[in-house]
PDB file of C-alpha atoms in Angstrom:
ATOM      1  CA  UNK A 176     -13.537  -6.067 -17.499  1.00 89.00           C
ATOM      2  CA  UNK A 177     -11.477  -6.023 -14.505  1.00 97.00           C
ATOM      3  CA  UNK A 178     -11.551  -4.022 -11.431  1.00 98.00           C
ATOM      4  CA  UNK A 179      -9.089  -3.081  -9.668  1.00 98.00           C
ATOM      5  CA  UNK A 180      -9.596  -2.375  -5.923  1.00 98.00           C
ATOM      6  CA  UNK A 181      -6.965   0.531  -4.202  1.00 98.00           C
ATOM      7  CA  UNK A 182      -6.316   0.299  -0.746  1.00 98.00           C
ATOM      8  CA  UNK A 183      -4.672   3.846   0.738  1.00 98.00           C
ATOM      9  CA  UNK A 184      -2.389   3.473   3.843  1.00 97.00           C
ATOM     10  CA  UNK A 185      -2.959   5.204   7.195  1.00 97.00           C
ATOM     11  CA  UNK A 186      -4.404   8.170   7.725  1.00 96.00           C
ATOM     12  CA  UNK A 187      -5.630   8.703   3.560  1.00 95.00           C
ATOM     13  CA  UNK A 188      -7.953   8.220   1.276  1.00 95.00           C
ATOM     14  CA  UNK A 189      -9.225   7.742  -2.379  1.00 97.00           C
ATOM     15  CA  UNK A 190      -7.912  10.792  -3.310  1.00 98.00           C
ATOM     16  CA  UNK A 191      -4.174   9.648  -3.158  1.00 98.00           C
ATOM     17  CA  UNK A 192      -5.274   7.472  -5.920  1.00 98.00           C
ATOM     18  CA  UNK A 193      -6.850   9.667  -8.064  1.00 98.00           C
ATOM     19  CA  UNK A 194      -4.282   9.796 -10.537  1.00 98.00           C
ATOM     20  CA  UNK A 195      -3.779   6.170 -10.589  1.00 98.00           C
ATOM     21  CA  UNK A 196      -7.436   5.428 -11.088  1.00 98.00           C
ATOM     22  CA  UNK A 197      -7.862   7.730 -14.071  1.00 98.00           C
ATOM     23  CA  UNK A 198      -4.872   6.243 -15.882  1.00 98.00           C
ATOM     24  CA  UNK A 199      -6.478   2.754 -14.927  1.00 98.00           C
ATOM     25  CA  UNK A 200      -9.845   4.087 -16.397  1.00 98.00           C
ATOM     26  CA  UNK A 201      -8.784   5.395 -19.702  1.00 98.00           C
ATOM     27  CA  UNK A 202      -7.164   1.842 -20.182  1.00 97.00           C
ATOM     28  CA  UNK A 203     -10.808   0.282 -19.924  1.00 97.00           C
ATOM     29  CA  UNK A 204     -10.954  -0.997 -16.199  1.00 98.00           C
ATOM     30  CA  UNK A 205     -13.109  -0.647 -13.596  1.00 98.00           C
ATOM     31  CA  UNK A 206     -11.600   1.316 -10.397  1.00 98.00           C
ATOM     32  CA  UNK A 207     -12.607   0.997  -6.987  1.00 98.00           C
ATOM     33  CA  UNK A 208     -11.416   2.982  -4.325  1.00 98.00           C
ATOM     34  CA  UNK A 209     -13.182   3.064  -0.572  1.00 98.00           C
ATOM     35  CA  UNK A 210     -12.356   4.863   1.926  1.00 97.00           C
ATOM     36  CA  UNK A 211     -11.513   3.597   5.350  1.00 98.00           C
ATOM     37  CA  UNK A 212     -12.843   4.906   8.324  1.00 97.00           C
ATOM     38  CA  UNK A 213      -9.637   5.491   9.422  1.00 97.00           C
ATOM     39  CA  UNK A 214     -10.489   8.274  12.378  1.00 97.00           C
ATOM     40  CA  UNK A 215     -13.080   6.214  13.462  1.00 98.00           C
ATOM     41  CA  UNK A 216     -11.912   4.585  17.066  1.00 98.00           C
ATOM     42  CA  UNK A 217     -14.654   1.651  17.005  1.00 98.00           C
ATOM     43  CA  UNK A 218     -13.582   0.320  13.205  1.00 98.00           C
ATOM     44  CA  UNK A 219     -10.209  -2.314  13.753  1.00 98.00           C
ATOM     45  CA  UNK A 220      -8.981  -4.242  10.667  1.00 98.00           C
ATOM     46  CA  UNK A 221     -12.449  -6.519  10.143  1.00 98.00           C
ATOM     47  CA  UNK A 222     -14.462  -3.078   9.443  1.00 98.00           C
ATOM     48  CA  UNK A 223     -11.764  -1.833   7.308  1.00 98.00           C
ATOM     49  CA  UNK A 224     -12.195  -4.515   5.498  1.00 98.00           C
ATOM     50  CA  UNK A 225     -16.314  -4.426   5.933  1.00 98.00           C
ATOM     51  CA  UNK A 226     -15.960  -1.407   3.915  1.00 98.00           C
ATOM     52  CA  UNK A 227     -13.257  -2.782   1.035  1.00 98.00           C
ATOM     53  CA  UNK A 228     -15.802  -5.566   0.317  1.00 98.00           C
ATOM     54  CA  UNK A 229     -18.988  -3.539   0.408  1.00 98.00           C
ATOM     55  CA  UNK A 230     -17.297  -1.320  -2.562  1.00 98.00           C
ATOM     56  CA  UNK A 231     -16.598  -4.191  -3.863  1.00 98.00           C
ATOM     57  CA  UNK A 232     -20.366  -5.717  -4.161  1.00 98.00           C
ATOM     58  CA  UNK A 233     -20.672  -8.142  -7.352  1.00 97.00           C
ATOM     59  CA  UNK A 234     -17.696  -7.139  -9.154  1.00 98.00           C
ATOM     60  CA  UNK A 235     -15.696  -9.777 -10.619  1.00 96.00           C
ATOM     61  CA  UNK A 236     -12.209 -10.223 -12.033  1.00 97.00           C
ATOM     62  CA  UNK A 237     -10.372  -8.150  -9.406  1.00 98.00           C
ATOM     63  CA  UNK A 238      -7.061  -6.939  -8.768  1.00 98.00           C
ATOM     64  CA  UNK A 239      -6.403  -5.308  -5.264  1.00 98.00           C
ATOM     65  CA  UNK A 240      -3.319  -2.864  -5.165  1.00 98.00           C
ATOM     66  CA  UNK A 241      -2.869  -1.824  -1.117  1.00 98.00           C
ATOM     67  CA  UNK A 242      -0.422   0.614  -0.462  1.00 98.00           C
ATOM     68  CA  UNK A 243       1.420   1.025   3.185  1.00 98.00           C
ATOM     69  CA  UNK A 244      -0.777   0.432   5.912  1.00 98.00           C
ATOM     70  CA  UNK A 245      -3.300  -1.395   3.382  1.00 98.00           C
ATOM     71  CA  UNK A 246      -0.899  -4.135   3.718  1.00 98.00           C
ATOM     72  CA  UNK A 247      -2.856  -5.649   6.815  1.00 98.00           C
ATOM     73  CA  UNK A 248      -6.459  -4.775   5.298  1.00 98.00           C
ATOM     74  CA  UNK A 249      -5.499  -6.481   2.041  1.00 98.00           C
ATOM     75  CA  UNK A 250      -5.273 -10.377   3.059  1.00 98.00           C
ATOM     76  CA  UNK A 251      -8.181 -10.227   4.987  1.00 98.00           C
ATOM     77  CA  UNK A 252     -10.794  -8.986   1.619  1.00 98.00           C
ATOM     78  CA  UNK A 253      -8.536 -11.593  -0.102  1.00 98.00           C
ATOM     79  CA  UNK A 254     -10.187 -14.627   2.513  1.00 98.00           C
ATOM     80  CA  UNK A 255     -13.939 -12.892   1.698  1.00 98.00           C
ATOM     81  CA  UNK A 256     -14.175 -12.528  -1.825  1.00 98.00           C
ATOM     82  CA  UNK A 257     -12.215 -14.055  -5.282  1.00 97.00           C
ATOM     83  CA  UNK A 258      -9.023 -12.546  -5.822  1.00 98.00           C
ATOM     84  CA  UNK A 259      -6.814 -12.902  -9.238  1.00 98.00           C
ATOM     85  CA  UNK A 260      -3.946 -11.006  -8.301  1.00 98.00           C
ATOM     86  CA  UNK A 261      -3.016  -8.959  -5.031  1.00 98.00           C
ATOM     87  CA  UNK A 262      -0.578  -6.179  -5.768  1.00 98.00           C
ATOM     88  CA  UNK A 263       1.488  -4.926  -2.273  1.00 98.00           C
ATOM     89  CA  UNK A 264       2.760  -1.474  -3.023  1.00 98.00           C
ATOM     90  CA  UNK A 265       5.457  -0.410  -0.681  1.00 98.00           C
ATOM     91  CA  UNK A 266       3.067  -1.939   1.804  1.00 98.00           C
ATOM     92  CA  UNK A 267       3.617  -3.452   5.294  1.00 98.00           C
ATOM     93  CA  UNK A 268       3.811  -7.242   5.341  1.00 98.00           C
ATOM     94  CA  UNK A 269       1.968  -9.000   8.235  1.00 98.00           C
ATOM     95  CA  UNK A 270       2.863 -12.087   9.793  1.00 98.00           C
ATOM     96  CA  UNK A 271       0.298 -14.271  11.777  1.00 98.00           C
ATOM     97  CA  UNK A 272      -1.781 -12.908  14.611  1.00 98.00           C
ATOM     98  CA  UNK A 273       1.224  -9.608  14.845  1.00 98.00           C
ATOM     99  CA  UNK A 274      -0.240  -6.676  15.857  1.00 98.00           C
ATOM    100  CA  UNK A 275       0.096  -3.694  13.276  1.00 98.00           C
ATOM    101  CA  UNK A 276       1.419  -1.788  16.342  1.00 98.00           C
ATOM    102  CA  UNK A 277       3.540  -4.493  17.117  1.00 98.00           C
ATOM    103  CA  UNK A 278       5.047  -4.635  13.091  1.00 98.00           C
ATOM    104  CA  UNK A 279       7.944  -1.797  13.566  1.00 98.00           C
ATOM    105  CA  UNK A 280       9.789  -3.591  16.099  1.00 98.00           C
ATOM    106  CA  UNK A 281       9.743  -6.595  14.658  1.00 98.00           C
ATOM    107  CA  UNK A 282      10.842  -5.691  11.540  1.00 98.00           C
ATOM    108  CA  UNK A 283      13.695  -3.475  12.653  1.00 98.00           C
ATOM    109  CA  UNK A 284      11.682  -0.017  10.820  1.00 98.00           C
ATOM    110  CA  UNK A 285      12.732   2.268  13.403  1.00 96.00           C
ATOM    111  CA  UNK A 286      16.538   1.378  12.786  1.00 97.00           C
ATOM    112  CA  UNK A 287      16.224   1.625   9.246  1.00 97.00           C
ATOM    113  CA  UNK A 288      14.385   4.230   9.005  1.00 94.00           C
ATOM    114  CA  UNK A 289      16.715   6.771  11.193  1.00 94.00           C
ATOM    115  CA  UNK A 290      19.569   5.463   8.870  1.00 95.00           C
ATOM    116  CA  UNK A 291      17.478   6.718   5.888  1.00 94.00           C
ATOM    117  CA  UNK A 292      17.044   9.998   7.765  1.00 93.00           C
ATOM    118  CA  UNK A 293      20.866  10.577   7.961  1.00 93.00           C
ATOM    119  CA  UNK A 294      21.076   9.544   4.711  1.00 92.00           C
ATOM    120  CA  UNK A 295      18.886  12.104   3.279  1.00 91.00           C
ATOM    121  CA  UNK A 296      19.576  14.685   5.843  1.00 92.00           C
ATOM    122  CA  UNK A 297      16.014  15.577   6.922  1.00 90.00           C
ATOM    123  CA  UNK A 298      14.807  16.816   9.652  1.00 90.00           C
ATOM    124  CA  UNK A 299      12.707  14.563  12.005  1.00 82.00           C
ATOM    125  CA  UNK A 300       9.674  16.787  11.454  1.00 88.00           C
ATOM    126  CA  UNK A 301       9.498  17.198   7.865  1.00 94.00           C
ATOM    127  CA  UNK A 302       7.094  14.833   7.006  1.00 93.00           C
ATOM    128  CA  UNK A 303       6.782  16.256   3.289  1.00 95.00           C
ATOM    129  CA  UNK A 304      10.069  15.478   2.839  1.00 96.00           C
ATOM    130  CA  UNK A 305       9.235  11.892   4.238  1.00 96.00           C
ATOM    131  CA  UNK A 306       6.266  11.421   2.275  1.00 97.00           C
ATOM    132  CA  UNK A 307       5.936  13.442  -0.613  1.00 97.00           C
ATOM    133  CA  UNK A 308       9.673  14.630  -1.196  1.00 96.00           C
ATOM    134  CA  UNK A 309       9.012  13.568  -5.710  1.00 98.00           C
ATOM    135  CA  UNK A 310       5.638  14.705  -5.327  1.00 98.00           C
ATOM    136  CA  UNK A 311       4.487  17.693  -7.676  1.00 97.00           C
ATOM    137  CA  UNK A 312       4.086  21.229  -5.445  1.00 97.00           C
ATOM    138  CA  UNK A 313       0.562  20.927  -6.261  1.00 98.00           C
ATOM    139  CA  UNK A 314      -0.135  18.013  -5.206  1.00 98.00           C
ATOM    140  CA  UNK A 315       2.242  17.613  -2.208  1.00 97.00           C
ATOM    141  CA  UNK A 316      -0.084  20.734  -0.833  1.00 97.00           C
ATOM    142  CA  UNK A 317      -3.519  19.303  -1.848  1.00 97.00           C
ATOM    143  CA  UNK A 318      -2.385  15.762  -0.225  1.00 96.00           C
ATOM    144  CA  UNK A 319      -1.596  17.400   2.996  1.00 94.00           C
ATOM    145  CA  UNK A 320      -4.468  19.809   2.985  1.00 94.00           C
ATOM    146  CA  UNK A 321      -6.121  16.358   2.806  1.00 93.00           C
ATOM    147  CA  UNK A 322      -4.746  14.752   5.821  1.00 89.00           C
ATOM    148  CA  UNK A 323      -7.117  12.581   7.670  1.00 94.00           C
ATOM    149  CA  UNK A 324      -6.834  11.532  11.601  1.00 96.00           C
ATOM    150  CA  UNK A 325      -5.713   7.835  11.882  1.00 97.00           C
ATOM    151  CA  UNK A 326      -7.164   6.322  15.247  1.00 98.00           C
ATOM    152  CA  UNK A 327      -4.858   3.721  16.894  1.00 98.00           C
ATOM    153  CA  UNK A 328      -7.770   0.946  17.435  1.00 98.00           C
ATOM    154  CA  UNK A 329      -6.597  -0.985  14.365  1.00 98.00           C
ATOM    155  CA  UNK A 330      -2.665  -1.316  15.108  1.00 98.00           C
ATOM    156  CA  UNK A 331      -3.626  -3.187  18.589  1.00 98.00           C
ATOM    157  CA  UNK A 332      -5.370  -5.728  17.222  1.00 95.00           C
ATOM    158  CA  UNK A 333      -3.544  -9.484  16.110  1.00 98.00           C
ATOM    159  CA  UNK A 334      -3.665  -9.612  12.560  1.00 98.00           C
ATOM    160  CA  UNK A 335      -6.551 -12.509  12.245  1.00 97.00           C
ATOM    161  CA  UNK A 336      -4.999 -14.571   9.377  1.00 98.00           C
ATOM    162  CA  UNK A 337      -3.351 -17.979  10.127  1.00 97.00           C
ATOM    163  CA  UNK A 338      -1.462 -17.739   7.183  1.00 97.00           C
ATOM    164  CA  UNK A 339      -1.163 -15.904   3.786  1.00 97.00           C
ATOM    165  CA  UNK A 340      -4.054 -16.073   1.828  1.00 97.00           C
ATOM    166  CA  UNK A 341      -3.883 -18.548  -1.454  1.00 97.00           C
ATOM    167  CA  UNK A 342      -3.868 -15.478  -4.258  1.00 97.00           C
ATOM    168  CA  UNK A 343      -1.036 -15.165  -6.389  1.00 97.00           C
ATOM    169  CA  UNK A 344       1.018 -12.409  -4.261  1.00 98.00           C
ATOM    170  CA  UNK A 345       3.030  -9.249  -6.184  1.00 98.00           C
ATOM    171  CA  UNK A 346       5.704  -6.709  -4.546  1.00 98.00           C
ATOM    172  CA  UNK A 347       6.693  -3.427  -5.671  1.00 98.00           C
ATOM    173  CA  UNK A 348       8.854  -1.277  -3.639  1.00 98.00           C
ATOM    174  CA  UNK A 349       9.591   1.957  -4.350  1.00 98.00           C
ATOM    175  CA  UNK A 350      13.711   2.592  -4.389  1.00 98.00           C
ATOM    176  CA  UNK A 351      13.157   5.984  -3.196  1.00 97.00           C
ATOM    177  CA  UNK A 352      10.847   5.528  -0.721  1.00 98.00           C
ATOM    178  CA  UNK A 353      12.129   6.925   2.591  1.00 97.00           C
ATOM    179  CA  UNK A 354       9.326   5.832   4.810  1.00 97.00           C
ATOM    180  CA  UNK A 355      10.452   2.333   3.991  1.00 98.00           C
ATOM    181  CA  UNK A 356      13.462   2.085   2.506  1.00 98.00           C
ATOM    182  CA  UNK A 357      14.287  -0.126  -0.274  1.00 98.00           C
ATOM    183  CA  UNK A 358      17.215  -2.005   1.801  1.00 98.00           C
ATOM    184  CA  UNK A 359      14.499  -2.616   4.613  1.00 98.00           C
ATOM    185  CA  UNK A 360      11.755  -3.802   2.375  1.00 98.00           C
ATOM    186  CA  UNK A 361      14.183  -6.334   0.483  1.00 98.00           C
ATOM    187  CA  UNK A 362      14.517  -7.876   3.986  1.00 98.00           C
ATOM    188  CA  UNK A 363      11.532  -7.914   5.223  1.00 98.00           C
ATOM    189  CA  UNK A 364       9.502  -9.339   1.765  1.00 98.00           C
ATOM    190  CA  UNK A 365      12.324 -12.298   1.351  1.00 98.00           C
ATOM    191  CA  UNK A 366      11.532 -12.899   5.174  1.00 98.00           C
ATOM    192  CA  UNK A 367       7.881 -12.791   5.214  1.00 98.00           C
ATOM    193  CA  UNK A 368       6.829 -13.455   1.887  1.00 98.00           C
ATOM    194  CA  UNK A 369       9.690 -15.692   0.406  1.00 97.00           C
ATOM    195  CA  UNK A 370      10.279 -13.704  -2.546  1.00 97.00           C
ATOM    196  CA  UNK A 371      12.104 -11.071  -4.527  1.00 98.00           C
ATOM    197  CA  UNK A 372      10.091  -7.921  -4.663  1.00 98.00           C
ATOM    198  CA  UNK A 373       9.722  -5.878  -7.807  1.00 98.00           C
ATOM    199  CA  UNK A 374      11.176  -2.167  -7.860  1.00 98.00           C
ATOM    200  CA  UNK A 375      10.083   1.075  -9.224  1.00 98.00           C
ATOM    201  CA  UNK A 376      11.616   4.359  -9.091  1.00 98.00           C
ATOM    202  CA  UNK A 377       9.525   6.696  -6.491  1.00 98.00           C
ATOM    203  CA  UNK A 378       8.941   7.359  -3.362  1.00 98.00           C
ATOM    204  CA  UNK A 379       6.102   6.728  -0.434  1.00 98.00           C
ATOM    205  CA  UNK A 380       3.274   8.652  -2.537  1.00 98.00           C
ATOM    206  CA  UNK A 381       4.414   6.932  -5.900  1.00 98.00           C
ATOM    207  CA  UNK A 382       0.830   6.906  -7.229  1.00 98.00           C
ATOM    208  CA  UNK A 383       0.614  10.852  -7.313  1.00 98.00           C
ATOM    209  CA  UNK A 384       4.834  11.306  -8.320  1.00 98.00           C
ATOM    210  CA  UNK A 385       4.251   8.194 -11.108  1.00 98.00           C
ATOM    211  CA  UNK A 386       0.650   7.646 -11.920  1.00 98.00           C
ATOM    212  CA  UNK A 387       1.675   6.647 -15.431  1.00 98.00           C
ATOM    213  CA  UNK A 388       4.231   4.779 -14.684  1.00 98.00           C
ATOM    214  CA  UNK A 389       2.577   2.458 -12.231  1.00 98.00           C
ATOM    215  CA  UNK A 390      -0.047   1.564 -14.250  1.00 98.00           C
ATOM    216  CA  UNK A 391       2.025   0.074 -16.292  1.00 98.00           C
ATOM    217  CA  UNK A 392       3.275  -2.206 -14.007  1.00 98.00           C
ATOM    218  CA  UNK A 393       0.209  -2.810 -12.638  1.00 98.00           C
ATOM    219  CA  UNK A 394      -1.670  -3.577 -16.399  1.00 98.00           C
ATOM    220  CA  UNK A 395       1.651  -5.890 -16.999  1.00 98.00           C
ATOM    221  CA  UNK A 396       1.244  -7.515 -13.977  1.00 98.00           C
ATOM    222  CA  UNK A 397      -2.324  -8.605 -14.751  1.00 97.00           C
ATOM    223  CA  UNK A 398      -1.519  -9.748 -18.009  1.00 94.00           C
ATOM    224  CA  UNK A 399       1.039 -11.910 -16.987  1.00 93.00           C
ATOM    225  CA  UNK A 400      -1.413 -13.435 -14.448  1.00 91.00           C
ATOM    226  CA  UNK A 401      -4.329 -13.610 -16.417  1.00 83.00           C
ATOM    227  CA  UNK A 402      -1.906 -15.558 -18.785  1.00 71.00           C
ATOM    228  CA  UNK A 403      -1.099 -17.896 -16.107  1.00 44.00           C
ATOM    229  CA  UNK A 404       2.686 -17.315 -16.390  1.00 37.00           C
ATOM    230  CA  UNK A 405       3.574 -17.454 -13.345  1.00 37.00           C
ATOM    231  CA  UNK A 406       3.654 -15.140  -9.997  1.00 36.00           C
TER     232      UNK A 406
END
């Protein structure tokens, strides 16, 4: 059986995969999804991922899917237990000992991002429009009824890693995402990561707008790799 593992981004938690680990479920898989003590101003990246591998216990045959921030927590459960296939969701892509903080300068976000804005004509303060703009009305106000604190402790530390961890590496970007836009993720995965990411229609919160959808690509993914054609 496999499990997958969910990592949320900032400032979230299981919940924004609830729809994702139900569809994942009913397909016969084992889901894990921690929460990260994300409002907690003593836990950096190492306790974030503390808490990924203690969900984790003796559970084999895993799949971890991290989403946004989970980008940086990823990796670093990849080093401490066996990973078949790591699945980057519209997620941020670290480089060596680079600060989370320190990631949207480097990667030219802010620039990108205000383009987006003008693109899509909203207002600097609508973050459901940012965030959850595909999102079902139900949902979008459930998910930010749900809106946790995210403490700043974790974006000033060096990401630890010397390099990317040896686990065969997936990207899916989401073409309507306009937290990171599609252009800007293009860049920044054939810059950091070497490759060509996969797409999906969607935006930021594509696991609540496309639950159904992204398992899909998720279940194909893992056959592919469990079939050792390539990644």
């Amino acid at each position: 059986m496999t499990t997958y593992v969910l990592i949320p981004g900032a400032a979230s938690d299981s919940w924004y995969w609830h729809l994702l680990a139900a569809e994942l479920r009913a397909r016969g898989h084992d889901v894990v999804t921690p929460d990260l003590p994300c409002d907690d101003d003593s836990a950096g990246l190492s306790e974030y991922a503390d808490v990924v591998v203690d969900a984790i216990g003796d559970r084999g045959d895993l799949v971890v899917v991290a989403q946004s921030f989970g980008g940086f927590t990823a990796p670093l459960v990849c080093e401490r237990v066996p990973v078949g296939l790591l699945v980057l969701l519209t997620a941020m892509v670290p480089s060596p000992g680079e600060p989370p903080g320190a990631w949207w300068a480097n990667t030219g976000w802010e620039a990108a991002r205000r383009e987006q804005d003008e693109r899509d004509g909203r207002a600097p303060d609508d973050d459901t429009a940012l965030f959850l703009h595909d999102v079902p009305p139900e949902l979008t106000a459930e998910a930010m009824r749900r809106g946790r604190g995210q403490s700043a402790t974790p974006f000033a530390e060096p990401w630890p890693l010397d390099a990317w961890p040896s686990v065969p590496t997936r990207f899916l970007l989401c073409r309507d995402d306009r937290f990171f836009p599609a252009e800007f993720m293009r860049r920044v995965v054939a810059e950091r990561l070497g490759t060509v990411p996969d797409e999906i229609g969607g935006g930021h919160s594509v696991a609540l707008s496309r639950p159904g959808e992204l398992a899909d690509r998720l279940e194909a993914y893992r056959a592919v790799t469990n079939g050792h054609a390539g990644t």
